[in-house]
Every structure is written in C-alpha cells, then in structure tokens.
Short mmCIF file of C-alpha atoms in Angstrom, two decimals:
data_model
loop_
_atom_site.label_atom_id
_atom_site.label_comp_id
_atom_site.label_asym_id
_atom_site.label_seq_id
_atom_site.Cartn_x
_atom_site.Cartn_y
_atom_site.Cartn_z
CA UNK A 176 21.09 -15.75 4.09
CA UNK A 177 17.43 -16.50 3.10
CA UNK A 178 17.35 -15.55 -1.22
CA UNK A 179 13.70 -14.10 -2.65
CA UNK A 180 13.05 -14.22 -6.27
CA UNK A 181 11.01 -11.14 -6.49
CA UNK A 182 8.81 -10.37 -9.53
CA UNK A 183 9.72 -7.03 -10.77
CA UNK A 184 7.05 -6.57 -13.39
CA UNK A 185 3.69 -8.21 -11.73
CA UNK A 186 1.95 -6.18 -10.41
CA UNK A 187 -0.82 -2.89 -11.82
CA UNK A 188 2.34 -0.56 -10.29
CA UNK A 189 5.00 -2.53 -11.68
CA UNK A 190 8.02 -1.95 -11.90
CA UNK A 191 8.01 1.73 -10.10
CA UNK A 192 6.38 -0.33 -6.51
CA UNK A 193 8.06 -3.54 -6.80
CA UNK A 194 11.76 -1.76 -7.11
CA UNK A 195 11.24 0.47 -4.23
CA UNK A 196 9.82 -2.74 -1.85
CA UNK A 197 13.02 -4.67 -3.10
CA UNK A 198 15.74 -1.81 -2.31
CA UNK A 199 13.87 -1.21 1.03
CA UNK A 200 13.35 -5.12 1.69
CA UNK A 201 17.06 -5.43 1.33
CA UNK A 202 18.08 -3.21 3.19
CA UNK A 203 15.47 -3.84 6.12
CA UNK A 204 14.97 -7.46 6.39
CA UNK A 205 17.40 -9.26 8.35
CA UNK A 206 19.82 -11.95 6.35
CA UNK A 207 17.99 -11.50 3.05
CA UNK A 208 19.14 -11.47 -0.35
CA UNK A 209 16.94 -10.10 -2.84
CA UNK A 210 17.21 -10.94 -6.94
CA UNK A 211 15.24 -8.85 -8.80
CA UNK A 212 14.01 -10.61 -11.99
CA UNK A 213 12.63 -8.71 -14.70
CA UNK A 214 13.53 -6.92 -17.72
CA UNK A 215 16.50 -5.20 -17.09
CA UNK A 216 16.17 -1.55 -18.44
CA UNK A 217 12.80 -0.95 -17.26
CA UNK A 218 14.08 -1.91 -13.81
CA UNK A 219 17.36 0.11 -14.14
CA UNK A 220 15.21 3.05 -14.91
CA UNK A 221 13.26 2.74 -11.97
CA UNK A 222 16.61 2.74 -9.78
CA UNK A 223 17.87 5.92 -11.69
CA UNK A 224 14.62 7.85 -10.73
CA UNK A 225 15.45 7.13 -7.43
CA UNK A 226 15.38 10.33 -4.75
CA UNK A 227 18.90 11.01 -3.54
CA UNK A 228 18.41 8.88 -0.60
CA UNK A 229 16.83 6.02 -1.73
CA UNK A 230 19.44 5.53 -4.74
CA UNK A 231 22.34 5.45 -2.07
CA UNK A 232 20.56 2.48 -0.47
CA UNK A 233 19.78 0.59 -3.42
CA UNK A 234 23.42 0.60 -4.28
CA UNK A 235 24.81 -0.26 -0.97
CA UNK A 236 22.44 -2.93 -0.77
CA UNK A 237 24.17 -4.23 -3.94
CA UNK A 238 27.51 -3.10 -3.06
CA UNK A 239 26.66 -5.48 -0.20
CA UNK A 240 25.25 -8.35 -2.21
CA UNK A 241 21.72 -8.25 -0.86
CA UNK A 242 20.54 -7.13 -3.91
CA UNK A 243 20.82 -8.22 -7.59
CA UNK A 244 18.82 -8.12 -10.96
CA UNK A 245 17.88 -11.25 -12.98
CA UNK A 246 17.21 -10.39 -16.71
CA UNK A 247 13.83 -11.80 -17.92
CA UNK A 248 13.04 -10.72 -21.46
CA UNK A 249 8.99 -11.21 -21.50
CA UNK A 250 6.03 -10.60 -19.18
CA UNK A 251 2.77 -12.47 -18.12
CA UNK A 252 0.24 -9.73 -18.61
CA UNK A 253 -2.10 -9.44 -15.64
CA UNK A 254 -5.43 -10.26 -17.75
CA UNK A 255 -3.77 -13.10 -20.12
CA UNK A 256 -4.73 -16.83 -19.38
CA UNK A 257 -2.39 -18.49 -16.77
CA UNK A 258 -1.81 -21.30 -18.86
CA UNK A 259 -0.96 -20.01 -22.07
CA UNK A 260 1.13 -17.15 -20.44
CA UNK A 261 3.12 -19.92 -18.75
CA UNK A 262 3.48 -22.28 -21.45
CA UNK A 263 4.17 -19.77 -23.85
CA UNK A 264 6.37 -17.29 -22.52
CA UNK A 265 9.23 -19.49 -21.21
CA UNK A 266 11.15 -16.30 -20.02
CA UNK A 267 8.62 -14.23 -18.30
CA UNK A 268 9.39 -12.80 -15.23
CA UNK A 269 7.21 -15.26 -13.57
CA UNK A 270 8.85 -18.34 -14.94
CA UNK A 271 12.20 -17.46 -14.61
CA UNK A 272 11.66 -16.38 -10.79
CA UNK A 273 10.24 -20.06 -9.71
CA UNK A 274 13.08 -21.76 -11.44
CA UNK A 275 15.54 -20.02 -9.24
CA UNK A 276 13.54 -21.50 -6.69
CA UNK A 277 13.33 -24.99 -8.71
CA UNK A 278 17.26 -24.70 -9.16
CA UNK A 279 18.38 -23.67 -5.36
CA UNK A 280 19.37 -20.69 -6.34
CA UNK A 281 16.38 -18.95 -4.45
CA UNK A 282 14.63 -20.25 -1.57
CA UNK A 283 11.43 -17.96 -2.03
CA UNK A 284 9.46 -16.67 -4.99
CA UNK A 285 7.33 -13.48 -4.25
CA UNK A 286 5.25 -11.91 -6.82
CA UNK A 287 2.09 -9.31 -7.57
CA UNK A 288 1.47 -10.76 -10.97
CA UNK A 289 -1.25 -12.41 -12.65
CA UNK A 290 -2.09 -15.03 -9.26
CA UNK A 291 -3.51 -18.04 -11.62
CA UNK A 292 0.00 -18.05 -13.69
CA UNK A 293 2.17 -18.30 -10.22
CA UNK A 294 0.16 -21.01 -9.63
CA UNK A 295 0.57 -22.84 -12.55
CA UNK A 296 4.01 -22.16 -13.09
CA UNK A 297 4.21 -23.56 -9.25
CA UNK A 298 2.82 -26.21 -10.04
CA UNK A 299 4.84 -26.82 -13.35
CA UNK A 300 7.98 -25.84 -12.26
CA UNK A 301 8.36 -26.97 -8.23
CA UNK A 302 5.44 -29.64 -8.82
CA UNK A 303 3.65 -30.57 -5.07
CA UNK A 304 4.70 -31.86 -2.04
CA UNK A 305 4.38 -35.58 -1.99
CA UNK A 306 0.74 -36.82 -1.14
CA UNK A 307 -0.74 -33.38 -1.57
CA UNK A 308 -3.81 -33.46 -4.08
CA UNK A 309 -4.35 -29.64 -5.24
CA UNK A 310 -2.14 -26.80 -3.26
CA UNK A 311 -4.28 -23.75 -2.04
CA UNK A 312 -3.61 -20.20 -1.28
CA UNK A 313 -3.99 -19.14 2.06
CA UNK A 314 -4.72 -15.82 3.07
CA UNK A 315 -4.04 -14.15 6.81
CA UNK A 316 -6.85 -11.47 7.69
CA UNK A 317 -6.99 -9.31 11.11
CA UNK A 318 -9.31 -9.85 14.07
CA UNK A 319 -10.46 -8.37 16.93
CA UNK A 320 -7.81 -10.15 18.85
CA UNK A 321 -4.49 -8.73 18.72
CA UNK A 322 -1.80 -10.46 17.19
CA UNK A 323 -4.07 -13.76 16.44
CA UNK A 324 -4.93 -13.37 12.49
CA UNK A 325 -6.87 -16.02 11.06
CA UNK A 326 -5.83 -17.74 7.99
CA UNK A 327 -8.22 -18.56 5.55
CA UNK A 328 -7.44 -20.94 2.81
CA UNK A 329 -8.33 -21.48 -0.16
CA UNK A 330 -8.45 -18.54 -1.19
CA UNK A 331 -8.91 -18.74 -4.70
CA UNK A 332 -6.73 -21.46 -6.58
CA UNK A 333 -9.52 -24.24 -6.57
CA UNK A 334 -12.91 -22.94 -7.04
CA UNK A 335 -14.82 -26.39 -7.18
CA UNK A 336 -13.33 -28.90 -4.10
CA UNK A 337 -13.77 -32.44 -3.08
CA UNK A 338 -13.77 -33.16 0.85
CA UNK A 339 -10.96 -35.18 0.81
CA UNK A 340 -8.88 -31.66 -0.69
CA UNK A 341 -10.57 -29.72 2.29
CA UNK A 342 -9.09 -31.87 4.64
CA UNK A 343 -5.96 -31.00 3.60
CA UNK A 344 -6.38 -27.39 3.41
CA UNK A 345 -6.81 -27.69 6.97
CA UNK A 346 -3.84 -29.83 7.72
CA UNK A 347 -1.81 -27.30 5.77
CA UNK A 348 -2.93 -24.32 7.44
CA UNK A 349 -3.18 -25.54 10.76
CA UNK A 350 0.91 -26.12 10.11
CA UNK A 351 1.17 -22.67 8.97
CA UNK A 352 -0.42 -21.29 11.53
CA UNK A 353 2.23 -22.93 13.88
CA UNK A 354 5.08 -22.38 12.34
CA UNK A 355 4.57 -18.84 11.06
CA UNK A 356 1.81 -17.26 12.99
CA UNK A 357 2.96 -19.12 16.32
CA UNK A 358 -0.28 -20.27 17.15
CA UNK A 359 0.37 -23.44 19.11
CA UNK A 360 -2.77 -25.52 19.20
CA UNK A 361 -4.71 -23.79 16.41
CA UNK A 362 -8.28 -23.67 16.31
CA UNK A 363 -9.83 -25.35 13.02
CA UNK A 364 -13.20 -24.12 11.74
CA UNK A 365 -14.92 -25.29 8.71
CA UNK A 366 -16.75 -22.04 6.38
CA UNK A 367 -20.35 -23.09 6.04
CA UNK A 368 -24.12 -21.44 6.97
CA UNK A 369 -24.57 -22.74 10.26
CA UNK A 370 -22.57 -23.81 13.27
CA UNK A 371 -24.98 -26.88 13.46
CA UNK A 372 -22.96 -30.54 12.36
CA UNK A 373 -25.72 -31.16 9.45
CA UNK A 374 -25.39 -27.41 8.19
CA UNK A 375 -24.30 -26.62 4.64
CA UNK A 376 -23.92 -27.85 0.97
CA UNK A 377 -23.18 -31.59 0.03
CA UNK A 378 -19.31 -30.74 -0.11
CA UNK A 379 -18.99 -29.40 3.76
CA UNK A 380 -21.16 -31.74 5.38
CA UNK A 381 -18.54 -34.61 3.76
CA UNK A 382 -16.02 -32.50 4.70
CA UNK A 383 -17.32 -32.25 8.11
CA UNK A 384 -16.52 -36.05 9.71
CA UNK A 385 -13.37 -36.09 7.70
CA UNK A 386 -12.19 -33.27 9.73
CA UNK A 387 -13.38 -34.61 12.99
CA UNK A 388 -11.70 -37.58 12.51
CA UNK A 389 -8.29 -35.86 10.91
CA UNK A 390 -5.43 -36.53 14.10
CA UNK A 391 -3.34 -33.29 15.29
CA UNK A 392 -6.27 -30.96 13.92
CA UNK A 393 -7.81 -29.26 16.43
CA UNK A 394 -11.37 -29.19 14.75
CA UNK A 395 -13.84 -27.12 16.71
CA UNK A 396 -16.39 -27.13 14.34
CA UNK A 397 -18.30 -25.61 11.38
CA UNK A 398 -18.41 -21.56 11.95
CA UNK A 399 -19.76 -18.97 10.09
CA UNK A 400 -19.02 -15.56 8.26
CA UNK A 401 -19.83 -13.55 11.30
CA UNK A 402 -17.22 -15.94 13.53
CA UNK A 403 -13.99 -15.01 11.13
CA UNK A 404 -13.35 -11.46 12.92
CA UNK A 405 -13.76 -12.79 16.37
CA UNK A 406 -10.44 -14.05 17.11
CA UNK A 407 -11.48 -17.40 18.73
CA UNK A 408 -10.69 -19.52 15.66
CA UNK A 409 -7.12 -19.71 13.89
CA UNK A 410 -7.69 -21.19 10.73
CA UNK A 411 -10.98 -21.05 8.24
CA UNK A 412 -11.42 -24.06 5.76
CA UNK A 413 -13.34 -23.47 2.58
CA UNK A 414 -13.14 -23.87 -1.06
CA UNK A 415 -11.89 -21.38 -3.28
CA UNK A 416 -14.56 -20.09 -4.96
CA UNK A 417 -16.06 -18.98 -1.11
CA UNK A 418 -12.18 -17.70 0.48
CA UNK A 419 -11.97 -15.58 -2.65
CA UNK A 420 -15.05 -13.84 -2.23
CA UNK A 421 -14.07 -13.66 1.63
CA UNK A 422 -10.93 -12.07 0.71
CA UNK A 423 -12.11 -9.32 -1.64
CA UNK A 424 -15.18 -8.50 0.54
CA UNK A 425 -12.95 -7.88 3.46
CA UNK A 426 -10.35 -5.65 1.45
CA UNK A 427 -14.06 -3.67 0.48
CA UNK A 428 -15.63 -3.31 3.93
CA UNK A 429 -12.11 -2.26 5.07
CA UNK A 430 -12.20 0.49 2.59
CA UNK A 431 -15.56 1.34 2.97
CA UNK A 432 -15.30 2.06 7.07
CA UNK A 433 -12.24 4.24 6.10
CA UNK A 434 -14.07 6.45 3.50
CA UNK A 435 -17.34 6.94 6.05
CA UNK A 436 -15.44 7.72 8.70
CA UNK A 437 -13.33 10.24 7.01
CA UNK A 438 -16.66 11.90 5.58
CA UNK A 439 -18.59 11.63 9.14
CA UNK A 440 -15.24 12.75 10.66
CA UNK A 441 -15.87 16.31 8.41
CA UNK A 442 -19.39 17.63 8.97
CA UNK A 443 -18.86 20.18 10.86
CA UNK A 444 -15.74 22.14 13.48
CA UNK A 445 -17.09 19.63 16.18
CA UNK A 446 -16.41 16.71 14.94
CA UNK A 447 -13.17 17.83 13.55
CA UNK A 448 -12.34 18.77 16.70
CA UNK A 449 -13.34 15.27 17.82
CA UNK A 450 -11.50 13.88 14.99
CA UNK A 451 -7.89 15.07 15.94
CA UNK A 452 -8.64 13.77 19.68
CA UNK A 453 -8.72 10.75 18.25
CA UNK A 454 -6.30 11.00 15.75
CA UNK A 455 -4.20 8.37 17.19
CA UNK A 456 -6.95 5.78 17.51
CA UNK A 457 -7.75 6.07 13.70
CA UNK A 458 -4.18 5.91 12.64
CA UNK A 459 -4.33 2.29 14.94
CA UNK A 460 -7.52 1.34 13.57
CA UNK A 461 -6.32 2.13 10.03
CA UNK A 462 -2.76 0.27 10.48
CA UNK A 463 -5.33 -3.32 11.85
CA UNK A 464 -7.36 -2.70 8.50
CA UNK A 465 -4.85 -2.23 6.26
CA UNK A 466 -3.74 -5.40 3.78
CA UNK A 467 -0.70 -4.87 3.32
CA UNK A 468 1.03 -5.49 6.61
CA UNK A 469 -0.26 -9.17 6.67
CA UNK A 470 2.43 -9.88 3.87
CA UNK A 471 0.56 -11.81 1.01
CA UNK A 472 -0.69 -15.24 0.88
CA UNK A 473 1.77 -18.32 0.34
CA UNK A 474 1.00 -20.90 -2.17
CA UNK A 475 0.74 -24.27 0.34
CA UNK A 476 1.16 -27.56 -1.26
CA UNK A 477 4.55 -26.71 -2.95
CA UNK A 478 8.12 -27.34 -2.06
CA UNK A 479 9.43 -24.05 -0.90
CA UNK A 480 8.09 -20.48 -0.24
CA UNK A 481 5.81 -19.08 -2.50
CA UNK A 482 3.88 -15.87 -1.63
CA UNK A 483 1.23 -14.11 -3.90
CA UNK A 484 0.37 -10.48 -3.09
CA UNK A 485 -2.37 -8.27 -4.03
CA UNK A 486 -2.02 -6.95 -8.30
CA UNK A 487 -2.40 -3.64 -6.64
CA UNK A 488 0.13 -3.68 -3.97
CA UNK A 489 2.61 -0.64 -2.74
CA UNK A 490 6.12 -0.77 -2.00
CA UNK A 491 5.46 -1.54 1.71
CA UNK A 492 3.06 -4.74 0.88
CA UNK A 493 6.18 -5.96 -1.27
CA UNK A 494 8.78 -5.70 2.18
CA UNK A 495 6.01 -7.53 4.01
CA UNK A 496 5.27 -9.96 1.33
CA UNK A 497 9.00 -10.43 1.24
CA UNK A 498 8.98 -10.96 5.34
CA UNK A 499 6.36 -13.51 5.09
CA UNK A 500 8.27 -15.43 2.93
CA UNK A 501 11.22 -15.49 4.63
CA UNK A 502 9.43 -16.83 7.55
CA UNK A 503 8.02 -19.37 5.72
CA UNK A 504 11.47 -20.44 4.56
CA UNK A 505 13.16 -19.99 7.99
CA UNK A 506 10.43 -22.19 9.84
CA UNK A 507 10.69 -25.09 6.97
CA UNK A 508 6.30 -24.72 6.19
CA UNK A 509 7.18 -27.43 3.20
CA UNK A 510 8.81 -29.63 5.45
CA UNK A 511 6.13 -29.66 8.10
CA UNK A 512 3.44 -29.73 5.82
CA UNK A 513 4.80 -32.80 3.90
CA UNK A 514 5.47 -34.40 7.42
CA UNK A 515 1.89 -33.62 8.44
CA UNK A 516 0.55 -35.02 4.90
CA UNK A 517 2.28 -38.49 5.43
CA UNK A 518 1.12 -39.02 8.66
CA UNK A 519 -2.52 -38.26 8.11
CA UNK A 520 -1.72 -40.76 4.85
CA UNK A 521 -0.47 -43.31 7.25
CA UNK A 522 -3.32 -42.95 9.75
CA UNK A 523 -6.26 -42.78 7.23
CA UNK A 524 -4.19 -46.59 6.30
CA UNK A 525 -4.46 -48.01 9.51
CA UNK A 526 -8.06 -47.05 9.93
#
C-alpha cells in the first residue's frame, strides 16, 4: 500500500477542498493510504459537514485504514517567505508532512501550499538525490496529441540557471517521462527563440552542446513556444523563471478560450442551437484544457515523491495530484533519476 502525506491546510480552499480530495482519493485510488496532516479540529469539522454520502465514505475509508489524520498545530501561510515559514514553524502542516516522508512512514508528500516552502522544506528535510545540483519542478501540460503531454521543467523553483543545471533538468524529465508518462524514447527540446543551433541567450546556447552530447537523451533540438502544443516533443528544458511564465500563461489562454466560447456560443437562438450539437465536443475540449486532471507537478531531484499542485486547486485536482504521486512512487522516479545522474557523472569522467 503506497502512503501520501497530504497537506490539509495549503491551499486558497483549504481545508473544505483538500478533505473532500483525501476521502475521495481513498476511497478511489487503488492500494493507497492517505494521512491527512493538519490541524485537527479544523479538519474534523470539515468531515462533520460532510453530505450524508460522502461522510459514510470518509469513515469507511478509515474504518478501513486508508485514511488517517496527522495533527499539525501551525500553518505556512500562502504569502509568507518559504524560508522563514520553514525554519520557523517546525510543526506546520508542511513540515510535518515531508518528515513522514523523511521517516518512512509516507512514501509521498502532496500539497497546495505555499510552492517555495515545499521546496525548501524538500530540500531541508529529504535533502537531494546524490549528484543532483538544484531539483526542479516539472510540470505536465496537454497537446494536440492524445495521451502524449509534454513535461516542462523547471517550472519555477530556480529562476536564474547555469547550463550544467539544465542538463540535468533534462536527464530528470526525460526519466519521468518514461517511467510515468510511458513515453519510451522521449523527445528532448531545449525552450529558446529559434530552432536554429546559435539561437538564444548566453545560458541556452551553453546549454545547447551539453545536451547534444548528454548519452540516453534523445536531444532533438532547440524548439520554440509555438512547438510545446504540437505533440512531437516530450519534454521542454528551460529555466525557471521562463517554465513559470509558460505555466501560468497556459492556465490563462485555457481560461480565456473557455469564457469566448461560452459568450460567442450565446448571441443569438442559432448558435445556441449550434451550441448543444456540439455539446459533447466542448465538454471534450474542456476536460483536454482543464489543469487539474494532469495531477500537479513533482518536485525532481529529491528522494521520494513530492507533488506540488496549483494554491487554487478543487477536490478533484487533489485525487489526481494524489494519483500522480503514487505513480511516481510505484515506478521508483528517485531511483531512476539517481541511476541516470551517476551515469551521466561517470560519462562526463571518461570524456
């Protein structure tokens, strides 16, 4: 049975969302346990607001042992700095969580809190895979292709990167995107203006023969902002200053083509008409768009499973966050990224 430290009070709809994607995570995900760390009345009041239905599951799902609360006393606020929040408050939800996972008592930390204190108290707590110079958060976003994602990393934990870190992003990815996306030779791109080799700032065109060079990457490239939706390239290499802005301007544009359609979709009886034809193609199109199905965005670089989720995210982006993690357990993504790290180690020796 995979365990999840879930975060019951990250979050801008904590604890109300993160109680109702814990009850429903453990009673839907297969061989999960979930512990529920928090403070403990706030949570318990969320479970006795329950609906009739929902409070049965929660307490089968205890009855059952797949779900139990872990008492943490304070809270790392959402807008406080990561650091101080970390160092500080010994006992916030946040802390106590990842040393579950630091203990063996958990084998995945999950959380919708403040994303710069996860990664500290990551960092702090589970310290980094051996050889790994900064870890990076990765982030899966749809395509046009069906089931091929890409994964774009980093995605906001290191804003200003040296090559060498880059390089690594990509070795860490392209193992994710094996293991957990099932991608079996992924395709490696490298963020930058231009397709062309000499294209770019100082930092990607160092990056650039690093990457060519870098065995069991399959490097096709630098690609650009337009190439990311296609669904010919697997994983997207950039620092975190650029993935973040990626990120958030997807999770816009994806709102934005929901709201015009919905307002084109109402001028007039024709086109609502027209609209419930294709009622079933916007519910698809809307399911692909939304961001909460693609479960978070693990913390690579850091022994064991650590996915961050959006501060604003529903019940349903907690069960998937939850599912991504336990995939990332399952399919050992520490283990193969450390494996991968010493090898390119060992080849960058002999060269």
């Amino acid at each position: 049975m995979t365990r999840v430290a879930l975060d019951a009070m990250g979050g801008d709809y904590a604890p109300a969302e993160i109680v109702v994607g814990a009850v429903e995570a453990a009673a839907g995900v297969p061989d999960v346990k979930i512990l529920l760390v928090g403070q403990l009345a706030p949570i318990q009041a969320e479970l006795d607001r329950f609906p009739r239905d929902l409070k049965r599951t929660a307490q089968e799902a205890i009855e059952k042992g797949r779900l139990e609360i872990v008492h943490a006393p304070d809270i790392a606020e959402m807008d406080e700095s990561p650091v101080d929040a970390v160092r500080k408050k010994k006992d916030c939800s946040i802390n106590v969580a990842m040393r579950l996972v630091k203990e063996g008592r958990a084998d995945v930390f999950v959380s919708a809190g403040n994303s710069g204190a996860v990664a500290t108290s990551a960092i702090l707590n589970l310290g980094r895979i051996p050889g790994v110079k900064r870890p990076a958060i990765a982030t899966v976003l749809p395509t046009r292709t069906p089931r091929r994602p890409i994964l774009v990393l980093d995605a906001g934990a290191n804003m200003d990167c040296h090559p060498e870190w880059l390089v690594q992003f990509a070795i860490m990815g392209n193992a994710y995107s094996k293991a957990v996306l099932h991608r079996t030779t992924p395709a490696v791109g490298l963020l930058s203006i231009g397709t062309e080799d000499c294209k770019g700032n100082e930092m990607t065109k160092e990056t650039f023969p690093l990457l060519k060079e870098a065995k069991d990457v399959n490097f096709v490239g630098n690609i650009e902002g337009k190439d990311l939706y296609k669904g010919h390239i697997d994983v997207a290499v950039c620092d975190g200053f650029v993935g973040n802005v990626v990120l958030k301007t997807t999770e816009s544009i994806a709102k934005a083509i929901s709201y015009w359609l919905k307002r084109e979709c109402f001028r007039g009886p024709l086109r609502i008409f027209g609209a419930l034809l294709l009622k079933g193609a916007f519910r698809s199109l809307k399911t692909q768009l939304d961001p909460e199905i693609y479960g978070g965005a693990p913390l690579l670089g850091v022994p064991g499973a650590v996915i961050i989720t959006h501060g604003s995210s529903s019940h349903k982006a907690i069960y998937y966050a939850v599912k991504a993690g336990v995939a990332a357990a399952t399919n050992d993504v520490s283990g193969l990224i450390a494996k991968s790290i010493a090898e390119h180690a060992e080849d960058q020796k002999q060269k």
